Coordinates of C-alpha atoms and ligand atoms in Angstrom, one line a residue:
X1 CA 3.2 -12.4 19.4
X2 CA 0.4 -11.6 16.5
X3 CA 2.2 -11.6 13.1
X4 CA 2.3 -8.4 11.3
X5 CA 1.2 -8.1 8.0
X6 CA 1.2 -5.0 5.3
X7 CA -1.7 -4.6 3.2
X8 CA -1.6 -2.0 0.4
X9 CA -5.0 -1.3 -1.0
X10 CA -6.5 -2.2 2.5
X11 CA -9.1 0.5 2.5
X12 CA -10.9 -1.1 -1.0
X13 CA -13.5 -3.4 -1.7
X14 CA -11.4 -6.9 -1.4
X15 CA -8.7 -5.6 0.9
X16 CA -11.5 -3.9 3.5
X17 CA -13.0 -7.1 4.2
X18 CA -9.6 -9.1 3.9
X19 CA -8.2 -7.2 6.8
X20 CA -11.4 -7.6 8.9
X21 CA -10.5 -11.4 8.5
X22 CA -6.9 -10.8 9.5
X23 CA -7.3 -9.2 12.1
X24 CA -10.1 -11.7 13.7
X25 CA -7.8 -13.9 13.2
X26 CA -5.3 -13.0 16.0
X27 CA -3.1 -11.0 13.0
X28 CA -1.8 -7.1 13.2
X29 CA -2.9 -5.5 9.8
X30 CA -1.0 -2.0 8.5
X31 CA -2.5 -0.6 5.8
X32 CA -0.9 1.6 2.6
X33 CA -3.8 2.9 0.4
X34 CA -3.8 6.5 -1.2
X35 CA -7.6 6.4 -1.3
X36 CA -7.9 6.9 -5.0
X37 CA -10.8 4.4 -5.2
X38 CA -11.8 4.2 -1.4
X39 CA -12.8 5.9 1.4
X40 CA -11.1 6.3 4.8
X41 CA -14.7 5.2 6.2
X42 CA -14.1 1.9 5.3
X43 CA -11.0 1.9 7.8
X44 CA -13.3 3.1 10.6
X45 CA -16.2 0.3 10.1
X46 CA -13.2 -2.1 9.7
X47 CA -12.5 -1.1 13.1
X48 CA -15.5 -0.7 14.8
X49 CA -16.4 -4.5 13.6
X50 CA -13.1 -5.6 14.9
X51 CA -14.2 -4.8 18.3
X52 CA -11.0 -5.6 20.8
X53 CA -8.8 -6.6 18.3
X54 CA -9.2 -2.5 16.7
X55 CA -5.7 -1.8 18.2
X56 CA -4.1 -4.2 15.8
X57 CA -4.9 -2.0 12.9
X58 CA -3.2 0.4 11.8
X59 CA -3.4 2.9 8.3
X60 CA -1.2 4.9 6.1
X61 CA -2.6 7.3 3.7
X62 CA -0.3 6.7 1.4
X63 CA 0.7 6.2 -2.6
X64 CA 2.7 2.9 -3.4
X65 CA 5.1 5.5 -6.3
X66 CA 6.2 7.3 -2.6
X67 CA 9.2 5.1 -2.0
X68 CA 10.5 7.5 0.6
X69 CA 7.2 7.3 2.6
X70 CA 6.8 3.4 2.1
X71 CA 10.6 3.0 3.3
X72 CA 9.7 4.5 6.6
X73 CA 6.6 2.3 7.1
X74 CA 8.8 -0.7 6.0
X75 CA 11.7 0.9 8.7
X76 CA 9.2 0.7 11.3
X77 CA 7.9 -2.1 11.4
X78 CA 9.0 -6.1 10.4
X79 CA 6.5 -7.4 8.1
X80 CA 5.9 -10.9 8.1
X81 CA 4.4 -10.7 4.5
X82 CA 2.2 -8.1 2.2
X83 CA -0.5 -8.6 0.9
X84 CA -1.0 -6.3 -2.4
X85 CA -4.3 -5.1 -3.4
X86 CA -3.6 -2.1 -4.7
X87 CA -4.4 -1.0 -8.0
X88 CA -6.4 0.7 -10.4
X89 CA -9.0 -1.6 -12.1
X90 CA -11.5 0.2 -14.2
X91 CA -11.0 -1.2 -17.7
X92 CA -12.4 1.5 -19.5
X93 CA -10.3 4.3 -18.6
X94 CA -7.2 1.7 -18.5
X95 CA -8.0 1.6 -22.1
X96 CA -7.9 5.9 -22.2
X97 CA -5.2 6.0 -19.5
X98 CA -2.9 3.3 -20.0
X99 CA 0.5 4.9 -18.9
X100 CA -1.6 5.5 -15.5
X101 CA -2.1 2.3 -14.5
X102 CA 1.1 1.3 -16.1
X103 CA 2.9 3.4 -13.2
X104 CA 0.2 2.9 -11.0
X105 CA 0.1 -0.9 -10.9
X106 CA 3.2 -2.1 -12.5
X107 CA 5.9 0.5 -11.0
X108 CA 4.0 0.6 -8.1
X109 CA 4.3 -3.2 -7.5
X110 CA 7.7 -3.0 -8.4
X111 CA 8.6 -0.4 -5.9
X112 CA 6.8 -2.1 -3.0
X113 CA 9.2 -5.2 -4.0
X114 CA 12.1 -3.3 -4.0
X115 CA 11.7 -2.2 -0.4
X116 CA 10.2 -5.4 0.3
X117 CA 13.6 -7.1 -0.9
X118 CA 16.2 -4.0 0.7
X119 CA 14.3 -5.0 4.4
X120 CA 14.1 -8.6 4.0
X121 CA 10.8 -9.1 3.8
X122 CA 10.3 -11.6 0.8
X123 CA 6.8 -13.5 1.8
X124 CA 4.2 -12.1 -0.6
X125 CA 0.9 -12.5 -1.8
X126 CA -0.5 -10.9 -4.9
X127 CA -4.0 -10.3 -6.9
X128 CA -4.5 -11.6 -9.8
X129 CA -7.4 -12.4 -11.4
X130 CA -9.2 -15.0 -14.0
X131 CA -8.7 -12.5 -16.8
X132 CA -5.2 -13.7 -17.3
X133 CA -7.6 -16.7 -18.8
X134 CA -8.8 -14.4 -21.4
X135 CA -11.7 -16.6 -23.0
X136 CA -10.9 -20.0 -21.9
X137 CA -11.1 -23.0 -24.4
X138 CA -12.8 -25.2 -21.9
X139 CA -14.1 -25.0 -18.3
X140 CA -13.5 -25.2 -15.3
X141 CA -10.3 -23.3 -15.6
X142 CA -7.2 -24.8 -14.1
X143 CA -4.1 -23.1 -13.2
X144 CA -2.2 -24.5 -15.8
X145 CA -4.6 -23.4 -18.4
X146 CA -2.1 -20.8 -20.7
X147 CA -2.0 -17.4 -19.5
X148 CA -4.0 -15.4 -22.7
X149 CA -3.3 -12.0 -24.1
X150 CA -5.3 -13.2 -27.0
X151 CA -9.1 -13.3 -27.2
X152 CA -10.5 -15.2 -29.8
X153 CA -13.9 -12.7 -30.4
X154 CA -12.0 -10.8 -32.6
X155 CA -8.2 -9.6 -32.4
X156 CA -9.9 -5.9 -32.9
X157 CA -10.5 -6.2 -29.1
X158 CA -7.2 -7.8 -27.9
X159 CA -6.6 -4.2 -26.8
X160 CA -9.1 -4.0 -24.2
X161 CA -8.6 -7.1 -23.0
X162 CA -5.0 -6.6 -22.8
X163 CA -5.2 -3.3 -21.1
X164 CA -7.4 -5.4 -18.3
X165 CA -5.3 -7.6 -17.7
X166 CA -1.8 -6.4 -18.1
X167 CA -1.2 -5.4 -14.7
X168 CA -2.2 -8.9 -13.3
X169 CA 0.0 -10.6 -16.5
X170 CA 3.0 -8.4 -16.0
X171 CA 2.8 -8.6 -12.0
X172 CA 2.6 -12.1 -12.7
X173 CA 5.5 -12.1 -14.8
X174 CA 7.6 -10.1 -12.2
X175 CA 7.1 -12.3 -9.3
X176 CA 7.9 -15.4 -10.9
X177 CA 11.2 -14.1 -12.2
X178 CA 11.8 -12.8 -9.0
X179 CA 11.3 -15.5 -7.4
X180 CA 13.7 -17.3 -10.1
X181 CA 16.2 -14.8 -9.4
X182 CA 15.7 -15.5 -5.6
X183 CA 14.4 -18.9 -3.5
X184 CA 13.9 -16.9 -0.5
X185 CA 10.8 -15.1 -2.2
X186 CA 7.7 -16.9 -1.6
X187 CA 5.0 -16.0 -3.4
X188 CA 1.0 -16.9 -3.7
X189 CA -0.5 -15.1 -7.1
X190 CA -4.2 -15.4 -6.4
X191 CA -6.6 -15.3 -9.3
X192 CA -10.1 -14.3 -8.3
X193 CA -12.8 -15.4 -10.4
X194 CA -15.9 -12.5 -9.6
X195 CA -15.5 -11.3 -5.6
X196 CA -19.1 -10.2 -5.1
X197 CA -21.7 -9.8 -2.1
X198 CA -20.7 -8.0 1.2
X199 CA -19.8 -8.2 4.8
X200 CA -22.6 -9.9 6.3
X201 CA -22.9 -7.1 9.2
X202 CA -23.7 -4.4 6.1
X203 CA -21.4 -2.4 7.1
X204 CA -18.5 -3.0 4.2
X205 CA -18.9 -3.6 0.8
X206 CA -18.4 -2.4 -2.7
X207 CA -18.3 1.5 -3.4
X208 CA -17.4 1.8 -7.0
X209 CA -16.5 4.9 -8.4
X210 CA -18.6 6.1 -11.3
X211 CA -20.4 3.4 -13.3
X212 CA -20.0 0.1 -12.0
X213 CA -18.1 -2.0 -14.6
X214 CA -19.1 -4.7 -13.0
X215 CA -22.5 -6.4 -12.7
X216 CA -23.5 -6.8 -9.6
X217 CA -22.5 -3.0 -8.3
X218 CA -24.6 -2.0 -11.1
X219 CA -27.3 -4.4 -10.2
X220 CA -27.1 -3.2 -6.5
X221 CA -27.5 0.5 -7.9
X222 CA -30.6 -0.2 -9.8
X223 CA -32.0 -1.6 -6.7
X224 CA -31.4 1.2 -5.1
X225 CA -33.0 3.6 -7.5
X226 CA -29.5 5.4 -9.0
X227 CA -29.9 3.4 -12.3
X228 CA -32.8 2.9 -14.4
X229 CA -32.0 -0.7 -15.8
X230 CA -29.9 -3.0 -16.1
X231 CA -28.1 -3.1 -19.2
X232 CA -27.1 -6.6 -20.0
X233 CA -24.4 -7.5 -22.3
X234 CA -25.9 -10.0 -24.9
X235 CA -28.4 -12.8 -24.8
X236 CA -26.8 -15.0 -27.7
X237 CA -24.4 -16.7 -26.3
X238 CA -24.5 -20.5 -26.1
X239 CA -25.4 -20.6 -22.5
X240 CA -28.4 -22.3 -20.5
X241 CA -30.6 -19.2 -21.4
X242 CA -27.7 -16.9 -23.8
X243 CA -26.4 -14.5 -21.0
X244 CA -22.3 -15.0 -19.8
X245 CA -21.5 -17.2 -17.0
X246 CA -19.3 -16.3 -14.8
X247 CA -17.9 -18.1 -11.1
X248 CA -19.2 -15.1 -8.3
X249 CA -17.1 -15.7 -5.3
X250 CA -18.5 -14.1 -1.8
X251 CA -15.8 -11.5 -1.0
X252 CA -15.9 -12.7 2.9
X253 CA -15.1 -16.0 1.4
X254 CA -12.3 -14.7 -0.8
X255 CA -11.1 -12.9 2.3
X256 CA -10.7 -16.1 4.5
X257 CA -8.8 -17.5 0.7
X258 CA -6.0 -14.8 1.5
X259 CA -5.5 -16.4 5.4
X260 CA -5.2 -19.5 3.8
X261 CA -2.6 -18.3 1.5
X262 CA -0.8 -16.6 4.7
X263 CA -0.5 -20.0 6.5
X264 CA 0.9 -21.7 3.3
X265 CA 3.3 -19.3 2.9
X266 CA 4.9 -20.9 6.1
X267 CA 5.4 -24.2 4.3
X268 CA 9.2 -24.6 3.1
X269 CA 8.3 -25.8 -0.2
X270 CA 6.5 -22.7 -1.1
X271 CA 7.9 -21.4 -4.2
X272 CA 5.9 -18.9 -6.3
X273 CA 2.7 -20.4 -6.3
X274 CA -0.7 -19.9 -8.2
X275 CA -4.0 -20.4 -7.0
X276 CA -7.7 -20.0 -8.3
X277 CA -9.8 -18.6 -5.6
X278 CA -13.4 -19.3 -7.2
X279 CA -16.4 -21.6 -6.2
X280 CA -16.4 -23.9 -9.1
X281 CA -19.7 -23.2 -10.0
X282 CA -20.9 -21.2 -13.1
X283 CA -24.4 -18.5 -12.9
X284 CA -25.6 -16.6 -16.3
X285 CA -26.4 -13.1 -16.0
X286 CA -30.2 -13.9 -15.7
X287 CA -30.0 -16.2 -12.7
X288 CA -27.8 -13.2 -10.7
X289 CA -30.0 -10.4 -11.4
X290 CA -33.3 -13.4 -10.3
X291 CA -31.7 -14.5 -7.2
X292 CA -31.1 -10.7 -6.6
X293 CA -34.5 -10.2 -7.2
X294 CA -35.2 -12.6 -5.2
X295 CA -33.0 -11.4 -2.0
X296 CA -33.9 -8.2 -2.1
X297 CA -37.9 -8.0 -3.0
X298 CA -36.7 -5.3 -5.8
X299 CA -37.4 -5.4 -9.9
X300 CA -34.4 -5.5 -11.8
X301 CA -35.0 -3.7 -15.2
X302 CA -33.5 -5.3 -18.0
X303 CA -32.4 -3.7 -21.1
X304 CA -30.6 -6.4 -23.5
X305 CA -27.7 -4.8 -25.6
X306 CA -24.9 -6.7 -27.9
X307 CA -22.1 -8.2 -26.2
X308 CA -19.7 -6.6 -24.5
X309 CA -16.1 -6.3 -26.6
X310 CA -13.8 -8.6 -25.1
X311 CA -15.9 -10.6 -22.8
X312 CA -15.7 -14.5 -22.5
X313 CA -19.0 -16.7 -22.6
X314 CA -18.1 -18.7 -19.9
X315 CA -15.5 -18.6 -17.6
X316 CA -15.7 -20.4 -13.7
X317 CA -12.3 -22.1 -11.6
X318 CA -11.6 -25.3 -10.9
X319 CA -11.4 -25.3 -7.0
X320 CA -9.3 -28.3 -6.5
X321 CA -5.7 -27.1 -6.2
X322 CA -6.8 -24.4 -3.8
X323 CA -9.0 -27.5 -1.4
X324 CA -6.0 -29.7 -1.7
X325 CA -3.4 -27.4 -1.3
X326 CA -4.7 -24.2 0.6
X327 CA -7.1 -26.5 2.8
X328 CA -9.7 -23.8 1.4
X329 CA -13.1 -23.7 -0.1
X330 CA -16.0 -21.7 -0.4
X331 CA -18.3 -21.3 1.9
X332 CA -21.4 -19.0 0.6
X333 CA -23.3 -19.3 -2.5
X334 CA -25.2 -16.5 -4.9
X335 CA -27.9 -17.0 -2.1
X336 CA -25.6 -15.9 0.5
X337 CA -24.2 -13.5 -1.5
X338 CA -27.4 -11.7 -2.7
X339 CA -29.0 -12.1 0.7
X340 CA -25.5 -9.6 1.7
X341 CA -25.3 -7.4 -1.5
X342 CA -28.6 -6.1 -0.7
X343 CA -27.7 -6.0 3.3
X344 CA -25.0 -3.9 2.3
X345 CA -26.7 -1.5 -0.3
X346 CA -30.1 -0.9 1.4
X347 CA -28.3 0.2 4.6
X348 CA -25.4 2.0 2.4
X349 CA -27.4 3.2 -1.3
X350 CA -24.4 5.5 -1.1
X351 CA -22.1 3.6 -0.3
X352 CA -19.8 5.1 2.4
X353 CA -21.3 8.3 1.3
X354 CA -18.3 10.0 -0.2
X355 CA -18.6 12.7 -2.8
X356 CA -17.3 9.9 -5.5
X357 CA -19.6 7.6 -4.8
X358 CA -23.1 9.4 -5.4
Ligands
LIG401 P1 -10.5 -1.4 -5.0 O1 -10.3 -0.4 -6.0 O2 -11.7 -1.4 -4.2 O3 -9.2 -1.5 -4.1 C1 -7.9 -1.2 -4.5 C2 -7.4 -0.2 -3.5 O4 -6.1 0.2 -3.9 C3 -8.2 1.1 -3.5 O5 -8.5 1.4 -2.1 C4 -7.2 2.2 -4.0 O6 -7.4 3.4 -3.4 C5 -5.9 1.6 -3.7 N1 -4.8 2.0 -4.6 C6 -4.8 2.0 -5.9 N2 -3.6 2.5 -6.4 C7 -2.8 2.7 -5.3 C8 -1.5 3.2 -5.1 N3 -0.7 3.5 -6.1 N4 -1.1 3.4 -3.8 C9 -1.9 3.1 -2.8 N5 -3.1 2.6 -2.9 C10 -3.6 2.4 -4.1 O7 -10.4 -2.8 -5.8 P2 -10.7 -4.3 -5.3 O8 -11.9 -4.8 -6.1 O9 -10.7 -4.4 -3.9 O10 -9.5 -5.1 -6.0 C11 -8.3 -5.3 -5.3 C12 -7.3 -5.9 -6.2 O11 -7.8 -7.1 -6.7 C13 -6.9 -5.0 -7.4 O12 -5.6 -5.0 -7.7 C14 -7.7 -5.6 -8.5 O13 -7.1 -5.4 -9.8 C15 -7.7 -7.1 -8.1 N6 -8.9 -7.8 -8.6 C16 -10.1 -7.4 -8.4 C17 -11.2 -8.1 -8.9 C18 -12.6 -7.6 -8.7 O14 -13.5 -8.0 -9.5 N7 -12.9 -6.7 -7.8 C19 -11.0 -9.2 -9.7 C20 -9.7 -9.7 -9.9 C21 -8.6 -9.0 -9.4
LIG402 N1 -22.6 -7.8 -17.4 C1 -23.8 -7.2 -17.9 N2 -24.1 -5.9 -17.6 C2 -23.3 -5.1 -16.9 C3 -22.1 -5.7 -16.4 C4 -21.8 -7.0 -16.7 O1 -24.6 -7.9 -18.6 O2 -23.6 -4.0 -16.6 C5 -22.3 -9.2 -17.7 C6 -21.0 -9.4 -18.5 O3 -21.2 -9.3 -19.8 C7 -20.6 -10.8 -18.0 C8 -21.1 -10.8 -16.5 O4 -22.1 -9.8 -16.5 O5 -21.2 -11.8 -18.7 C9 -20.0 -10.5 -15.5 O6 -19.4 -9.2 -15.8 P1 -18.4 -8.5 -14.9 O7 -17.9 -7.2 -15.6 O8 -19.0 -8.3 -13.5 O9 -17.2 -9.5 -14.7 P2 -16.1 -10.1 -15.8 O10 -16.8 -10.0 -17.2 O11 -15.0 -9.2 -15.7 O12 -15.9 -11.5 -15.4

């Protein structure tokens, strides 16, 4: 009997690609997303690249805050864990809006757990990210490394990084209690490093809303003619050539990271757990947008700007808890993951062509 496992956020960027992975590997996926940041299309390529395993898939439109509605999914159906993508994630407007993602991702979370706990379902798995490192005092970054609220660039910016991260801190904060208050919770809090790249098929891949936070969306978009340039965010940083370094992470290999957090939630000596899920290895700026270049036969305008408030110079995982303990490690680098990016958004300029999206 395939194993049946509850993803909210399935229908976005990480989640889409996570449930492809799921469900090729012999598990039944349901999936809770409202669609806020997504588009339903993503649910039908899922499928269609599933091929005969599309039966086991299965989606809910559906807020996380609707306890009534997630009671009856959980009513339905025995979950043998959730895996919780959902959430809002645009720092900018988590700055303008913060009692939204407040509710959004930290009552949200908490409601899902309290079902979760009234139907005995007490195996989860949780994003986090590498922000929770704030601007690390050496790299790589291990999981021990103190969990930062506090950025030394300039405490005039602790707000913005705060606001990024505090759903992935408090979430953080949650489970582990929870899981003090509780041994029968297990729990795997994942901290992505930068999920990049695409389905190799082209078919899923990154659809942000608006303009891209993030650099390789925004990179992809310039490609693509939406964007002029590419604005980057300082060139005096001490770095091999002054741009921020950062660990990118193919999403299709951060995908396969989540199955490998699914089979160690089987072990017995599973507690709450954290994990890095990064490569270990650190690119500037420059070398992204070059390999891009590169992959796609398109110039990348540049347009160099003062750093960003709040960002890091150089942040990238140390892999070695994850290999030893998740038997997991990356498969594709920014070769791989250009080579897909530009896959994905010559065949998609778009994305999946919603009205949010263009
Ligand atoms: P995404 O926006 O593509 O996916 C999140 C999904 O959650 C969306 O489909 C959205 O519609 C859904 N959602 C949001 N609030 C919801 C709610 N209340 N009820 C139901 N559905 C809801 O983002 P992503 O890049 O796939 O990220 C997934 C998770 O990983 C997020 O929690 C994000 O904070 C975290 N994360 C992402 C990154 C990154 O760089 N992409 C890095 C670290 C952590
Ligand atoms: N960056 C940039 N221009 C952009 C977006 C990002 O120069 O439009 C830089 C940013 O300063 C950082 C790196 O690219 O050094 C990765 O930024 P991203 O927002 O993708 O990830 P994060 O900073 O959250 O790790």
């Amino acid at each position: 009997m395939s194993k049946i496992i509850l993803v909210t956020g399935g229908a976005g960027y990480i989640g889409s690609h996570t449930v492809l992975q799921l469900l090729l590997g012999g598990y039944k996926a349901v999936v809770v997303d409202n669609l806020d940041n997504s588009s339903d299309v993503s649910i039908k390529r899922v499928k269609e690249l599933a091929r005969e395993y599309v039966n086991n898939l299965s989606f809910h439109q559906v807020d996380l805050r609707d306890r009534p509605a997630i009671e009856k999914i959980f009513a339905q159906t025995k979950f043998e864990a959730v895996i919780h993508f959902a959430g809002l994630k645009a720092v900018g407007e988590s700055v303008s809006e913060p009692l939204l993602y407040h509710d959004n991702n930290v009552i949200g979370t908490v409601i899902l757990l309290e079902v979760m706990s009234a139907h005995g379902c007490k195996n989860l798995i949780f994003s986090s990210s590498a922000t929770v490192y704030g601007w690390p005092k050496e790299v790589p970054c291990t999981e021990e490394f103190p969990l930062t609220a506090v950025n030394p660039y300039g405490r005039t910016k602790c707000h913005l990084i705060i606001s990024d991260m505090v759903g992935q801190l408090f979430v953080e904060e949650i489970c582990r209690d929870l899981h003090n208050s509780d041994s029968k919770w297990k729990i795997i809090l994942l901290r992505y490093f930068n999920p990049v790249g695409a389905h190799p098929s082209g078919h899923i891949g990154e659809d942000p809303r608006g303009t891209p936070n993030n650099l390789m969306p925004f990179v992809q978009q310039v490609a693509v003619g939406r964007r002029s340039a590419l604005t980057v965010f300082g060139n005096d940083y001490s770095t091999k050539d002054g741009t921020g370094v950062r660990d990118y992470i193919h999403v299709v290999d951060l995908a396969d990271g989540h199955i490998a957090a699914l089979r160690k939630l089987s072990d017995p000596k599973i507690g709450c757990e954290v994990y890095n899920l990064g490569t270990g290895k650190g690119t500037s700026v420059l070398e992204m947008v070059s390999a891009f270049e590169k992959a796609s036969g398109k110039k990348i305008p540049l347009k160099i700007v003062g750093r960003r408030p709040g960002d890091a110079e150089v942040v990238y995982a140390s892999t070695k808890k994850a290999e030893t303990e998740l038997k997991w490690k990356a498969k594709y680098g920014i070769e791989e993951i250009c080579r897909d990016q530009w896959n994905w958004a010559s065949k998609n300029p778009y994305g999946y062509g919603s009205s949010h999206s263009k």
